Tab-separated table of C-alpha atoms in Angstrom:
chain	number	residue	atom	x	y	z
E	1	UNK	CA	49.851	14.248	-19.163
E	2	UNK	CA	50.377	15.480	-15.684
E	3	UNK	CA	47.145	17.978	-16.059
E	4	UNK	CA	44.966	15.284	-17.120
E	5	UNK	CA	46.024	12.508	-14.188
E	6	UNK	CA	45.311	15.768	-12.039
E	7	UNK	CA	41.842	16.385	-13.666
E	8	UNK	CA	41.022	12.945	-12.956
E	9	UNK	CA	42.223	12.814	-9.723
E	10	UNK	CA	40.257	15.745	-8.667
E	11	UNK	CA	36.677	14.395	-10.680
E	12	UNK	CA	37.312	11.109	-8.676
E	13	UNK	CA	38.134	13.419	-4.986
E	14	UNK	CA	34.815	15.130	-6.348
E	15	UNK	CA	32.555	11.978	-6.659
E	16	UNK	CA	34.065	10.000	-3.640
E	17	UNK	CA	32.961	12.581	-0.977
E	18	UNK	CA	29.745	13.901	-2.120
E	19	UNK	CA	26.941	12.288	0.358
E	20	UNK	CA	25.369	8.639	-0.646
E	21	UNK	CA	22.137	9.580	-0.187
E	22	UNK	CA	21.160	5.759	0.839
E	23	UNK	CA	23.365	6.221	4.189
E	24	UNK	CA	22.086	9.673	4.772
E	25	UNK	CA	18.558	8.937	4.363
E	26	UNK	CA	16.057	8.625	7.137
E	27	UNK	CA	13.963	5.573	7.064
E	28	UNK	CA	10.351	6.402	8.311
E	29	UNK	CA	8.563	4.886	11.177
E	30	UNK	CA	5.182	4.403	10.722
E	31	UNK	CA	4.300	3.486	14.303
E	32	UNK	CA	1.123	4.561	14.354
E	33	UNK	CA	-0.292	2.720	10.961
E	34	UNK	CA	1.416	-0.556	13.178
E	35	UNK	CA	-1.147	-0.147	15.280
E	36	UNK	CA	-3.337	-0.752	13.259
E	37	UNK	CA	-1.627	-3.944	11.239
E	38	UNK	CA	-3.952	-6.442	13.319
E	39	UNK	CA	-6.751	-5.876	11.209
E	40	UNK	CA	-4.977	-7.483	7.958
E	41	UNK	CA	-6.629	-10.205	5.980
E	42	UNK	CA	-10.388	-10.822	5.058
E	43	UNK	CA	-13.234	-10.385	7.981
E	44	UNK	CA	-16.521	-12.496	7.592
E	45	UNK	CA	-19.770	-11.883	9.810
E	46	UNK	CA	-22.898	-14.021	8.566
E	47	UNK	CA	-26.586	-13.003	10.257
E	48	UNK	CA	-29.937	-13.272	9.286
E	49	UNK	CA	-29.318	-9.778	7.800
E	50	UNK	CA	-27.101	-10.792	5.687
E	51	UNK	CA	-23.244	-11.457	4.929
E	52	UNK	CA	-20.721	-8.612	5.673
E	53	UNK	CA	-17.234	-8.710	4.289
E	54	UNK	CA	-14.066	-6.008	5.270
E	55	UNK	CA	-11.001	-6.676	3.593
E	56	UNK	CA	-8.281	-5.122	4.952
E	57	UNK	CA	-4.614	-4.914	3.173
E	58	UNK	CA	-1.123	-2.839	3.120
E	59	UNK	CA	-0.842	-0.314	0.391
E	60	UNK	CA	2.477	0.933	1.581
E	61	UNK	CA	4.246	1.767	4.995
E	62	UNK	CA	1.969	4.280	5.660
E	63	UNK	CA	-1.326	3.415	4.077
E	64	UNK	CA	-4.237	0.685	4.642
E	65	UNK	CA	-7.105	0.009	2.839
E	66	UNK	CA	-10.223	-1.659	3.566
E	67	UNK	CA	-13.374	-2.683	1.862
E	68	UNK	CA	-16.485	-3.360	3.646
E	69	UNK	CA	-19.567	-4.957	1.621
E	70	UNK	CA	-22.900	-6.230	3.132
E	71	UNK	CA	-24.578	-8.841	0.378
E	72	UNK	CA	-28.341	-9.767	1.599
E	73	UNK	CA	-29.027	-13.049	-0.697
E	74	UNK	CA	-27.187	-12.028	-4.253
E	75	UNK	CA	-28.019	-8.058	-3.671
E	76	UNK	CA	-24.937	-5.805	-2.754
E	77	UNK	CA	-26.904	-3.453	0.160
E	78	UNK	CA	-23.943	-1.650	0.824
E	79	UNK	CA	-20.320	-1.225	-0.076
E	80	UNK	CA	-17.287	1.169	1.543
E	81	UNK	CA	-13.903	2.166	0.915
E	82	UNK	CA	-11.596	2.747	3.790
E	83	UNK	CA	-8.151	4.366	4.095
E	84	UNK	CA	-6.193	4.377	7.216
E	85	UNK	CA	-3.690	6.464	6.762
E	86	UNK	CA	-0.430	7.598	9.087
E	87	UNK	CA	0.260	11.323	7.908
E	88	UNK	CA	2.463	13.953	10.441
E	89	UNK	CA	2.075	11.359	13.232
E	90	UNK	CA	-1.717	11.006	13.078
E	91	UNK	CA	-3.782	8.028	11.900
E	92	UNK	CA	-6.901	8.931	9.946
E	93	UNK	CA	-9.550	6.729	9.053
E	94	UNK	CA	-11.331	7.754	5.598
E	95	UNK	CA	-14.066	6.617	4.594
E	96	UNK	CA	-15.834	6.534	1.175
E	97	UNK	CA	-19.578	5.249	0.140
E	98	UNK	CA	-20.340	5.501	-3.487
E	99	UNK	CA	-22.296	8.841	-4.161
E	100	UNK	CA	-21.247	10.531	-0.960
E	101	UNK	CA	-18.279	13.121	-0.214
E	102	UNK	CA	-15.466	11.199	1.985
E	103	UNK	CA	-15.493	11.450	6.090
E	104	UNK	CA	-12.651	11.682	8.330
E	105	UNK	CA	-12.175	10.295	11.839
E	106	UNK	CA	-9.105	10.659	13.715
E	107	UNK	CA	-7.693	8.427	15.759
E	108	UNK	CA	-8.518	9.647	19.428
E	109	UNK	CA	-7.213	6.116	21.636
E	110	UNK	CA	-5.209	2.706	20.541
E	111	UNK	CA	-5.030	1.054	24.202
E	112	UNK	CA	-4.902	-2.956	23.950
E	113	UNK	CA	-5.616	-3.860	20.809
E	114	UNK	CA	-8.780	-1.445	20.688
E	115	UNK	CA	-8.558	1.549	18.149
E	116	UNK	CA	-11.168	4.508	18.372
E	117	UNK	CA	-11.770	6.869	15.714
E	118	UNK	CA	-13.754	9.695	15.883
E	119	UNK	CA	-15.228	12.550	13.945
E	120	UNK	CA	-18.132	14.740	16.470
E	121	UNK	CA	-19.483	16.840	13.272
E	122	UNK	CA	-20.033	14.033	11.224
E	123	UNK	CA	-23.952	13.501	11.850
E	124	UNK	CA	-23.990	9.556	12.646
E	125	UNK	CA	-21.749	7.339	13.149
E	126	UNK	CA	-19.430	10.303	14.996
E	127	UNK	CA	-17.041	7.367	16.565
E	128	UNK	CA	-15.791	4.216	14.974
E	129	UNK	CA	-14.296	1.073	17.052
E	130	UNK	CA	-12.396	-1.474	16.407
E	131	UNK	CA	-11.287	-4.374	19.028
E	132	UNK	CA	-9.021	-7.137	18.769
E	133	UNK	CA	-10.533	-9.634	20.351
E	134	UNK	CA	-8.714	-12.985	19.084
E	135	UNK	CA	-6.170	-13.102	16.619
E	136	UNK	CA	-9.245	-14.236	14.376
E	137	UNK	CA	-11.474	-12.045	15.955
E	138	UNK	CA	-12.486	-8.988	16.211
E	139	UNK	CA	-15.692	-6.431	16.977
E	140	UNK	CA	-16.315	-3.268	14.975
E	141	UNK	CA	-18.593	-0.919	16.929
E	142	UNK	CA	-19.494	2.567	14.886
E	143	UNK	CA	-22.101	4.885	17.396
E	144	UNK	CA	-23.105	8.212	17.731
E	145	UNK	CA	-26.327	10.281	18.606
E	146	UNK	CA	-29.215	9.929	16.239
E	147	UNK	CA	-32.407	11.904	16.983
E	148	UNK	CA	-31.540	12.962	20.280
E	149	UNK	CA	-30.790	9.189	21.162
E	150	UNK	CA	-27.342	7.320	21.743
E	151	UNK	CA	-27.607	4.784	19.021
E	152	UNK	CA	-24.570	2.064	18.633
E	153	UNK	CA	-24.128	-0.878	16.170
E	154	UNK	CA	-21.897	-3.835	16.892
E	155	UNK	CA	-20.560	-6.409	14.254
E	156	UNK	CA	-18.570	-9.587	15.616
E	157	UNK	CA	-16.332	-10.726	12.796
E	158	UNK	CA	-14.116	-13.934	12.455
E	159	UNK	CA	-10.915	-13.993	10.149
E	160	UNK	CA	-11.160	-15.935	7.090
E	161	UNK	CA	-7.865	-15.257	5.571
């Protein structure tokens, strides 16, 4: 009798003082992807060009994703797939258009509520920017050299959601 109380007293020593990984884990800090959390929600801009739509929402702690579509009367000109994405203390902004290999743009400055990615190999746009310029607006500016000529493209957007 006295060997098994010992044999359970020593699984139970055994089990008590191995680590609980909950209080030993490290909880991540995604401060750079916070940067970024401004852009949540649905984005409308309406011209005579047409309608252009960027949804933005939270995959995880680490990862945002965004879709951008342009609609010209019922006609879908143009659609993207975005993921901003916090890995090793960067923030990288992927984008995706159907039929084309993925770019990368890294973030190079996020000073008041203005974040600048940019990529100088990619052909054009080389530098994507957004800015905060309500807390349901904001301006998306992608530029870059085309042809031997500094071309840039702004689009005003208010939030609808």
């Amino acid at each position: 009798m006295k060997r098994i109380a010992i044999i359970a007293a020593s699984a139970i020593l055994m089990t008590s003082c191995k680590d609980n990984p909950e209080e030993n884990s490290e909880v991540k800090e995604y401060t750079e992807s916070k940067k970024a959390e401004w852009m949540l929600g649905k984005w409308e801009n309406f011209s005579e060009d047409g309608i252009m739509t960027e949804t933005w929402i939270r995959e995880n702690d680490s990862v945002m994703t965004g879709n951008a579509v342009v609609v010209v009367e019922l006609d879908t000109v143009f659609h993207e797939v975005v993921t901003l994405a916090e890995k090793n203390g960067g923030l990288t902004y992927n984008v995706t258009v159907k039929g084309e290999k993925p770019v990368s743009f890294g973030l190079t400055s996020s000073v008041n509520n203005r974040l600048v990615f940019e990529n100088p190999k990619h052909d054009f746009p080389n530098k994507i920017a957004y800015r905060r310029v309500t807390p349901d607006s904001l301006v998306a500016v992608i530029s870059g050299m085309r042809e031997g000529e500094h071309i840039f493209q702004e689009f005003p957007m208010k939030k609808t959601e």
